[in-house]
XYZ file of C-alpha atoms in Angstrom:
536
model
C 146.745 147.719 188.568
C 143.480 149.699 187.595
C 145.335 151.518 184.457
C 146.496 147.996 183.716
C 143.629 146.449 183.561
C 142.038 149.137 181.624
C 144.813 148.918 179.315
C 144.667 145.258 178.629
C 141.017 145.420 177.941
C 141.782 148.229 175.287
C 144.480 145.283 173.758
C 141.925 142.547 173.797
C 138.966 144.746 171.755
C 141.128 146.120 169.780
C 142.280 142.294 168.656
C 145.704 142.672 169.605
C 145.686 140.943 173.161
C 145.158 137.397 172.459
C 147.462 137.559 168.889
C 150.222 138.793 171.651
C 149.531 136.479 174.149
C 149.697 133.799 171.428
C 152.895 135.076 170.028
C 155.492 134.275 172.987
C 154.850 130.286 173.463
C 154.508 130.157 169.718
C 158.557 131.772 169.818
C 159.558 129.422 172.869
C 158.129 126.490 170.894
C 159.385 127.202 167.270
C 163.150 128.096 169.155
C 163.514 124.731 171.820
C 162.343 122.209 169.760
C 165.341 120.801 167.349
C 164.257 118.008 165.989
C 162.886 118.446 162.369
C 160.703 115.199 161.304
C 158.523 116.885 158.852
C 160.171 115.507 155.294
C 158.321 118.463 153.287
C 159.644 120.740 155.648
C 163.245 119.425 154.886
C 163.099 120.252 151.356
C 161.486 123.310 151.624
C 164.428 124.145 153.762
C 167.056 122.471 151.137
C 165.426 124.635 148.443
C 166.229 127.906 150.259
C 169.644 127.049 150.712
C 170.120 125.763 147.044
C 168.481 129.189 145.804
C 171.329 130.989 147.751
C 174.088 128.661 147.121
C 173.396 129.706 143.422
C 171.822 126.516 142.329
C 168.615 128.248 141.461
C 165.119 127.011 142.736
C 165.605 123.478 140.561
C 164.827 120.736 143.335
C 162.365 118.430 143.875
C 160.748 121.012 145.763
C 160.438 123.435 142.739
C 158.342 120.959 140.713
C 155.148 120.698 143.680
C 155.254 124.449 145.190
C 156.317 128.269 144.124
C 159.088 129.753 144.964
C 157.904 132.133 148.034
C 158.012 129.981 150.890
C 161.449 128.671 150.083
C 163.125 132.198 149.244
C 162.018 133.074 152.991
C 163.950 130.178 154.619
C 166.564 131.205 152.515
C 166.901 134.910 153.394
C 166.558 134.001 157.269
C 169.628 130.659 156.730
C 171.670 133.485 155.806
C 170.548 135.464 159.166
C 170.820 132.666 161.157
C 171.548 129.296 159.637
C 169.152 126.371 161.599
C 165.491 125.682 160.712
C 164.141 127.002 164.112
C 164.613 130.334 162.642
C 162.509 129.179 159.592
C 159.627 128.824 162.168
C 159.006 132.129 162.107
C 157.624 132.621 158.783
C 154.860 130.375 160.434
C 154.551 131.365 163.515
C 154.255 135.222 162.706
C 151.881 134.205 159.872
C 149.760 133.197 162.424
C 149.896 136.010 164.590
C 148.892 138.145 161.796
C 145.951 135.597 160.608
C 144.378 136.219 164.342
C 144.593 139.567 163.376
C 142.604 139.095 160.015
C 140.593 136.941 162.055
C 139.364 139.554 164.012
C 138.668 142.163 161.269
C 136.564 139.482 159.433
C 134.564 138.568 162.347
C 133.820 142.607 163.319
C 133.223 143.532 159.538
C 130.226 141.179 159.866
C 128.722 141.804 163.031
C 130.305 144.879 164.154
C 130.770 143.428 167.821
C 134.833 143.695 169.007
C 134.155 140.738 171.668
C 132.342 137.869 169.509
C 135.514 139.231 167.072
C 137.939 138.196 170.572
C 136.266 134.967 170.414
C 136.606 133.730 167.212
C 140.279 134.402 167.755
C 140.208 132.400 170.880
C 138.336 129.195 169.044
C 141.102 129.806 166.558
C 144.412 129.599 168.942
C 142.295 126.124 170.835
C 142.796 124.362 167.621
C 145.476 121.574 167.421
C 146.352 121.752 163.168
C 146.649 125.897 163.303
C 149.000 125.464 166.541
C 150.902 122.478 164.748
C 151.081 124.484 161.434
C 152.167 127.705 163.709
C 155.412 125.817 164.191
C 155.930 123.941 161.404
C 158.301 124.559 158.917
C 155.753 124.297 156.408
C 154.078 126.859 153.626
C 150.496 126.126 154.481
C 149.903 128.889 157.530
C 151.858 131.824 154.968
C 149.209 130.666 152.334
C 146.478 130.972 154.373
C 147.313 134.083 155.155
C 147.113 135.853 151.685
C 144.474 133.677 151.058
C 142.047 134.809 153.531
C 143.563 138.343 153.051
C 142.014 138.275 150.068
C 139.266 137.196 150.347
C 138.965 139.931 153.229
C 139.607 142.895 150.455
C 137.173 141.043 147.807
C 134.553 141.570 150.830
C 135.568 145.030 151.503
C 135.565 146.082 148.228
C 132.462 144.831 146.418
C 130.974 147.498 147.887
C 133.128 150.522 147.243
C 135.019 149.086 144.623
C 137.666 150.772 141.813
C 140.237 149.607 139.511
C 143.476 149.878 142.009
C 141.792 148.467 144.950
C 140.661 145.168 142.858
C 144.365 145.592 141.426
C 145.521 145.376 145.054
C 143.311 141.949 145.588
C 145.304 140.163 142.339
C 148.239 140.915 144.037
C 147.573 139.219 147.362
C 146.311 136.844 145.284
C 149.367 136.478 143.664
C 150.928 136.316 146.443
C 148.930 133.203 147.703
C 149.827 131.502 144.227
C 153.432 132.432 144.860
C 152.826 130.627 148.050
C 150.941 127.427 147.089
C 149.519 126.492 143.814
C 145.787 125.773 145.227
C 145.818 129.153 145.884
C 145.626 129.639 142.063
C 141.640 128.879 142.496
C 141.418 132.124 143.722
C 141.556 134.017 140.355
C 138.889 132.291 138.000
C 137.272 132.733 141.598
C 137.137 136.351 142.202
C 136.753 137.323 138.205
C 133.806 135.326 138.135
C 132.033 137.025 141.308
C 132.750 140.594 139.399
C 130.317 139.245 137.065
C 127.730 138.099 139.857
C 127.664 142.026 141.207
C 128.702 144.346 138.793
C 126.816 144.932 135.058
C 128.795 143.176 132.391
C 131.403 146.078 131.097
C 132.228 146.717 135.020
C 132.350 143.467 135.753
C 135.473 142.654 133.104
C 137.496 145.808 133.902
C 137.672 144.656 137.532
C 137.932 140.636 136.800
C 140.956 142.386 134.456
C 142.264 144.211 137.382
C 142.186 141.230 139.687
C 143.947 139.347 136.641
C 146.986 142.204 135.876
C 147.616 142.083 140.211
C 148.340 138.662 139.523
C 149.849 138.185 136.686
C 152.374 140.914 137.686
C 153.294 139.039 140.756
C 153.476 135.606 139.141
C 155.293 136.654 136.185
C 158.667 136.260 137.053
C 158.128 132.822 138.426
C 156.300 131.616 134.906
C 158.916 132.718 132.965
C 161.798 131.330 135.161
C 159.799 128.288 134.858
C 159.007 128.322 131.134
C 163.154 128.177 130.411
C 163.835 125.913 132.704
C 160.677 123.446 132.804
C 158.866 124.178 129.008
C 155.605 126.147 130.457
C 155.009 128.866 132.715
C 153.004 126.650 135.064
C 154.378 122.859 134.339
C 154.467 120.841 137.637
C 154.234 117.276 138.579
C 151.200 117.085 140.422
C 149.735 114.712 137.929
C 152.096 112.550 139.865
C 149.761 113.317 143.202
C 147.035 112.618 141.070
C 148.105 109.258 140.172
C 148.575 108.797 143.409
C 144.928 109.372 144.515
C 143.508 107.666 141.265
C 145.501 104.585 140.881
C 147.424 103.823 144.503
C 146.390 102.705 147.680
C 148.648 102.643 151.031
C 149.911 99.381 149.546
C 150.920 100.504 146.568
C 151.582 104.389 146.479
C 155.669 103.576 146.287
C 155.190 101.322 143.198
C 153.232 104.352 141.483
C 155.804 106.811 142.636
C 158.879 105.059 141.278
C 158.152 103.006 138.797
C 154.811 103.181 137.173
C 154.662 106.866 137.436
C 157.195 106.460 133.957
C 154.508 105.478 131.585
C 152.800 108.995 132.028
C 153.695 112.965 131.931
C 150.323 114.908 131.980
C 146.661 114.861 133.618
C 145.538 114.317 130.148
C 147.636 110.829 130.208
C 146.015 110.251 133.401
C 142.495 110.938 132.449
C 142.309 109.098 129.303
C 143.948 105.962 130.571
C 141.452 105.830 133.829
C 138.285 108.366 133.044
C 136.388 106.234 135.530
C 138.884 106.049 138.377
C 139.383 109.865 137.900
C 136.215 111.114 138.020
C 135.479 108.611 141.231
C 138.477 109.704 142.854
C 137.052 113.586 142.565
C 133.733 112.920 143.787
C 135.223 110.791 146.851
C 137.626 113.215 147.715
C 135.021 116.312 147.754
C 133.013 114.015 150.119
C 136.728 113.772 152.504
C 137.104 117.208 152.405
C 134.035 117.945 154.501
C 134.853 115.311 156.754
C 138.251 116.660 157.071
C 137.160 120.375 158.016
C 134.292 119.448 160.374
C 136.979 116.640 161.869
C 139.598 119.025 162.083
C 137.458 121.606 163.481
C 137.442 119.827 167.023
C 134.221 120.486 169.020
C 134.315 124.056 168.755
C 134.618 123.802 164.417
C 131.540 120.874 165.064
C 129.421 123.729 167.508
C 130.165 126.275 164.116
C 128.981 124.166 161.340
C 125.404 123.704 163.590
C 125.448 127.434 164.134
C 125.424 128.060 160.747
C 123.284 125.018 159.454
C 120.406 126.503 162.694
C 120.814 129.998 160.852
C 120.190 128.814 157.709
C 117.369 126.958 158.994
C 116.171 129.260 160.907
C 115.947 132.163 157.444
C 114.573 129.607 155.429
C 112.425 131.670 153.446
C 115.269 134.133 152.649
C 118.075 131.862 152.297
C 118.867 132.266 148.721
C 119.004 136.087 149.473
C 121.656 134.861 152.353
C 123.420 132.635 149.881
C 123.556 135.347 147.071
C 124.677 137.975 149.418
C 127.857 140.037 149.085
C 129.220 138.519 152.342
C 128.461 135.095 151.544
C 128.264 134.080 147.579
C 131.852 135.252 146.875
C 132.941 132.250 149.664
C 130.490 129.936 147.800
C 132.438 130.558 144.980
C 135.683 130.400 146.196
C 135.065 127.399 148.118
C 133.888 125.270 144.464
C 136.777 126.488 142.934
C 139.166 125.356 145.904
C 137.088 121.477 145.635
C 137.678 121.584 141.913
C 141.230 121.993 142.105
C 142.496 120.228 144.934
C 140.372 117.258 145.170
C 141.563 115.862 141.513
C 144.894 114.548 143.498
C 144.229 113.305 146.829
C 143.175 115.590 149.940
C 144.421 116.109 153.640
C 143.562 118.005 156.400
C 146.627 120.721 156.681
C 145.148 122.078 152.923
C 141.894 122.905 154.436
C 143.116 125.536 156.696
C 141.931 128.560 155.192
C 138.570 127.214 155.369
C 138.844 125.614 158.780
C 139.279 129.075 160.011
C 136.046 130.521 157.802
C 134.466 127.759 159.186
C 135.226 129.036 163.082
C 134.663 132.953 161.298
C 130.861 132.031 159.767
C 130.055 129.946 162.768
C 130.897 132.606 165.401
C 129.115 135.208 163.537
C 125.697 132.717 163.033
C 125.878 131.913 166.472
C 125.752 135.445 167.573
C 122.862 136.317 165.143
C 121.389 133.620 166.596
C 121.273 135.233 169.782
C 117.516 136.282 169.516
C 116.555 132.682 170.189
C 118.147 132.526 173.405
C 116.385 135.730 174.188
C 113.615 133.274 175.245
C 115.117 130.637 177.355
C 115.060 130.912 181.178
C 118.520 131.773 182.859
C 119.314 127.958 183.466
C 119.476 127.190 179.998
C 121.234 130.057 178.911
C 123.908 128.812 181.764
C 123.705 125.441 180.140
C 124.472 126.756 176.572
C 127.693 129.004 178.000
C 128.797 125.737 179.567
C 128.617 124.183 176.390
C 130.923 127.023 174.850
C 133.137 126.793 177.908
C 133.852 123.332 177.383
C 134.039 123.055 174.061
C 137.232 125.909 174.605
C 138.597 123.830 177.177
C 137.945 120.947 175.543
C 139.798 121.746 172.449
C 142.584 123.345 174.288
C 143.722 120.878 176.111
C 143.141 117.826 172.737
C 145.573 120.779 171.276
C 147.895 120.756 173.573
C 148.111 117.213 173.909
C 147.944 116.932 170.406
C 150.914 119.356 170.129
C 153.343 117.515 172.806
C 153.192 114.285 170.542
C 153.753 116.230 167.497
C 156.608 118.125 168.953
C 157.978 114.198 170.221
C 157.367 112.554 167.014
C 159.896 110.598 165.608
C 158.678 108.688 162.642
C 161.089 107.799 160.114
C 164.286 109.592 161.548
C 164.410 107.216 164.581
C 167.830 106.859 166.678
C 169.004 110.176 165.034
C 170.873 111.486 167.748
C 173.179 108.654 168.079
C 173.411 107.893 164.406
C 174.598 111.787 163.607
C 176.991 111.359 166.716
C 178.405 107.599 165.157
C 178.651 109.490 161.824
C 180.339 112.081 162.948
C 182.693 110.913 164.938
C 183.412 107.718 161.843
C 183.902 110.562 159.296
C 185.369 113.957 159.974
C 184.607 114.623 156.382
C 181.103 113.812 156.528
C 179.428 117.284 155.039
C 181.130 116.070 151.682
C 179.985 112.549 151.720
C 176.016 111.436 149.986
C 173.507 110.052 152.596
C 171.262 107.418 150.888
C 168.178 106.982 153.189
C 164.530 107.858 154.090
C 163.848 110.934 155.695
C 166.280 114.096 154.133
C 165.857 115.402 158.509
C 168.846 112.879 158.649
C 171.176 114.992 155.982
C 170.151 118.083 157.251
C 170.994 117.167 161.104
C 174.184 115.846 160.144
C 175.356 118.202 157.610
C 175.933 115.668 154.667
C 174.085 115.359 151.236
C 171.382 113.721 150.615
C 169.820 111.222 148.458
C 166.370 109.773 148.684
C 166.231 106.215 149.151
C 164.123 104.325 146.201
C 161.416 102.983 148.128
C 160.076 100.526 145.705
C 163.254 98.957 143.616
C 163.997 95.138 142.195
C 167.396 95.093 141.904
C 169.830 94.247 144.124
C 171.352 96.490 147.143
C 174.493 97.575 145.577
C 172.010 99.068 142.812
C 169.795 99.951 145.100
C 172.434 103.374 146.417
C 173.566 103.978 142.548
C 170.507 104.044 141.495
C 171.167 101.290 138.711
C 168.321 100.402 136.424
C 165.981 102.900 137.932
C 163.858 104.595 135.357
C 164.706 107.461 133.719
C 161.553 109.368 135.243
C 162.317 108.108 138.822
C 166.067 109.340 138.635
C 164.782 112.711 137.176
C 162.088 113.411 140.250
C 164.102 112.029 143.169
C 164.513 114.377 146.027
C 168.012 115.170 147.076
C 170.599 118.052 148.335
C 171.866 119.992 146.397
C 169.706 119.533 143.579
C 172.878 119.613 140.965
C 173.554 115.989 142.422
C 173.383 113.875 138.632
C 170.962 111.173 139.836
C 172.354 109.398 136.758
C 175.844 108.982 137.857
C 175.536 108.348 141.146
C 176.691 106.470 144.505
C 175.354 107.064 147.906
C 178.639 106.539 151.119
C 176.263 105.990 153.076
C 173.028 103.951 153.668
C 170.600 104.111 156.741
C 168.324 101.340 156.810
C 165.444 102.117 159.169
C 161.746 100.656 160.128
C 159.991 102.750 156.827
C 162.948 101.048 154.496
C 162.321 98.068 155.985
C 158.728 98.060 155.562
C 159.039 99.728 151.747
C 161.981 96.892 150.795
C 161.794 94.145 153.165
C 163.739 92.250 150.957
C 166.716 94.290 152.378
C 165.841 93.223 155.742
C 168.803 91.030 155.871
C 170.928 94.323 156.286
C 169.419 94.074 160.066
C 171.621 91.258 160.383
C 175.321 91.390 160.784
C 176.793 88.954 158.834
C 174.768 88.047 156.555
C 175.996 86.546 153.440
C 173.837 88.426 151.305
C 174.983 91.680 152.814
C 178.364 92.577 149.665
C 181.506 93.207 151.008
C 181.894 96.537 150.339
C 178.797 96.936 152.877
C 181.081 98.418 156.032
C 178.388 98.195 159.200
C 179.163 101.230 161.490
C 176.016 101.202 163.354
C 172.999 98.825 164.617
C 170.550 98.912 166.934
C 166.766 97.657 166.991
C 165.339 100.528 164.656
C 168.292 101.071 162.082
C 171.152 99.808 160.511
C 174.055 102.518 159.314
C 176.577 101.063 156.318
C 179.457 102.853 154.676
C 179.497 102.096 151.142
C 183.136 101.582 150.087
């Protein structure tokens, strides 16, 4: 028991105990849990298995993320076929992002247990154990992404040509991963010029550059044939979503008024006003979201490090221009200017949730000294506070978690559905699902076809797609992405509670026998939450 002991206090300072510990319900979760409800998570998976079917990365998918994330639920479908498998490419991205944790935290302080506690204020949070076990690109990017900044940290010190080299690639790597990651580059070249004399300074921004160009490349010129530029995407339709939508009106933009523009430029110019107010609101969200996000522990780190700034008033533009801290202020603008043109939510902020925990452990241990002078009962008092704040935060996460993991929203009554479907149509992985949530298709096995969630027409246009403009048709999600949305008929329709409240015109489906319902409208299932029709 004594060489045990001795042994597991070697794993935890050495960083490895609590990423190990973390590692086996992380596995248990991401492998019992078959339900997937995440609809980004259902295309990401329908990309991979396009990509291998040889269809090529050309979804729906392909137009708002690289192609990274996908090619790795891909390769693991063709291990094991299922998305619990996919989990993994979160769940040991997060094992290795305690790990990085833990480096970052002892490069700055030197001290192997405030290092095992910023790992344990990391695992307590609810969003990085959701996004350990989601099917989802954001804890992969976050990984590179604070990888990189790692090396940048590392380096500026000792720095040469092939080690800032080796940053552009990671950083590449995050771009291949998400495209805010992108921020990154004009990021990093510009601190070369904050530390290094001018000549230096471009041959290692150039070195950071050639790393990521050589990773991206292949991507940018897959997408220049297929798309017209290396890095075209339709996030100017996310944009329009944050500058001229609301949660009344987001499905109008998306399907129908999202056809009288094709740029940011278009965007801009029409609305200069609404753009620029949308920016400034959304960089004022995004600090809300990170200290919100960050739980009581995240809340306990931002006053850590607002006390140590305080508290070095007199040198804190030394502190803020330091090698340790001005390459995050940096990074940090970049990441605001980038993301917050579209609209902002709290799973993007990751990366800096955990520099917030990283910076706030590491001020509140240089901000030991002032303790120094307290009497034993209030030092009690203040490890009480930290004690609860873990507790605290574990148990909102694992609360937090549970409903997550029981969430149904928008694939409601699946189970029974799938088994009516099923046992209606033998045939059923031929036939084209029209409905909501793509989790449907995938559990059943069929194709899929998004439903049009703001349309005029009537409801036997409504699953071909009939007078639908051209831009809608072009950016509808579906599986396999060679489906022509412009010859097109769903065989089946699945009206549930988010059709009904996007077309509650249609609401008469809910009712058998309805005069309005057309003929060729076969009802095969009905209960309370969804209706099921077979479109003959």
């Amino acid at each position: 028991m004594y060489a045990l002991g001795r042994r597991l206090k070697s794993w935890l300072y050495s960083g490895f105990l609590i990423p190990a510990v973390y590692l086996l319900p992380m596995v248990i979760i991401a492998g019992s849990n078959h339900l997937l409800a995440d609809c980004d998570a259902t295309m990401h998976y329908f990309s991979g298995i396009d990509i291998f079917r040889g269809n090529g990365y050309n979804g729906w998918a392909s137009h708002f993320w690289p192609p990274l994330y996908p090619v790795l639920l891909g390769l693991l479908a063709q291990v094991s076929p299922g998305f619990e498998v996919s989990r993994l490419v979160s769940v040991v991205a997060a094992v290795l992002l305690l790990l990085i944790v833990y480096q970052f935290v002892y490069r700055l302080v030197a001290n192997r247990l405030v290092a095992c506690l910023a790992q344990l204020l990391v695992v307590t949070n609810f969003m990085f154990l959701q996004l350990s076990v989601q099917v989802e690109n954001h804890m992969l990017d976050t990984l590179f992404y604070l990888l990189a900044i790692l090396l940048l940290l590392r380096y500026l010190n000792n720095g040469n040509g092939y080690r800032f080299f080796l940053i552009g690639l990671v950083c590449g790597l995050a771009g291949l991963t998400r495209y805010t990651s992108y921020s990154l580059l004009p990021a990093f070249m510009l601190t070369m010029f904050c530390f290094y004399p001018f000549r230096r300074a471009a041959v290692y921004a150039g070195c950071i550059l050639a790393g990521f160009v050589l990773v991206s490349c292949p991507w940018w010129w897959i997408n220049y044939l297929r798309n017209g530029s290396p890095v075209a995407t339709w996030q100017y339709m996310n944009i329009g979503l944050g500058v001229f939508s609301n949660s009344e009106t987001r499905w109008s933009w998306s399907w129908s008024a999202i056809n009288r523009f094709n740029s940011v430029g278009d965007i801009f110019l029409q609305a200069p006003g609404k753009y620029i107010g949308n920016f400034f609101y959304n960089v004022i969200k995004s600090f809300g979201l990170i200290i919100y996000r960050g739980q009581v522990a995240g809340t306990l780190c931002a006053a850590a490090i607002l006390l140590y700034l305080a508290q070095h008033y007199s040198r804190n533009q030394l502190v803020l221009r330091s090698r340790r801290v001005l390459p995050l202020v940096i990074a940090f603008a970049c990441y605001l200017l980038l993301v917050c043109q579209a609209f902002v939510f709290s799973e993007v902020f990751l990366s800096w949730l955990l520099l917030l925990i990283i910076y706030g452990t590491v001020a509140g241990y240089k901000l030991r000294v002032l303790f120094y002078q307290f009497r034993s009962a209030r030092k009690r008092s203040l490890m009480m506070i930290l004690l609860f704040a873990v507790c605290f935060d574990l148990a909102y996460a694992s609360w937090q978690l549970r409903a997550y993991l029981h969430n149904n929203n928008g694939i409601e009554d699946n189970a029974r559905i799938m088994a009516v479907l099923k046992q209606h149509d033998p045939d059923i992985g031929e036939k084209l699902l029209m409905c909501y949530h793509p989790g449907r298709a995938y559990h059943l096995g069929s194709k899929f076809l998004m439903l049009p969630l703001y349309y005029n027409g009537d409801v036997n246009g409504l699953v071909t797609y009939r007078d639908l403009n051209a831009r809608a048709r072009q950016q509808a999600p579906r599986f396999p992405c060679n489906i022509d949305a412009n010859n097109v008929k769903a065989n089946y329709l699945v009206y549930d509670r988010v059709a009904a409240g996007c077309l509650p015109q249609y609401s008469f489906l809910m009712q058998p026998g309805d005069s309005r319902i057309p003929r060729n409208f076969q009802l095969i299932y009905l209960s309370a939450d969804a209706a099921v029709y077979k479109i003959n």
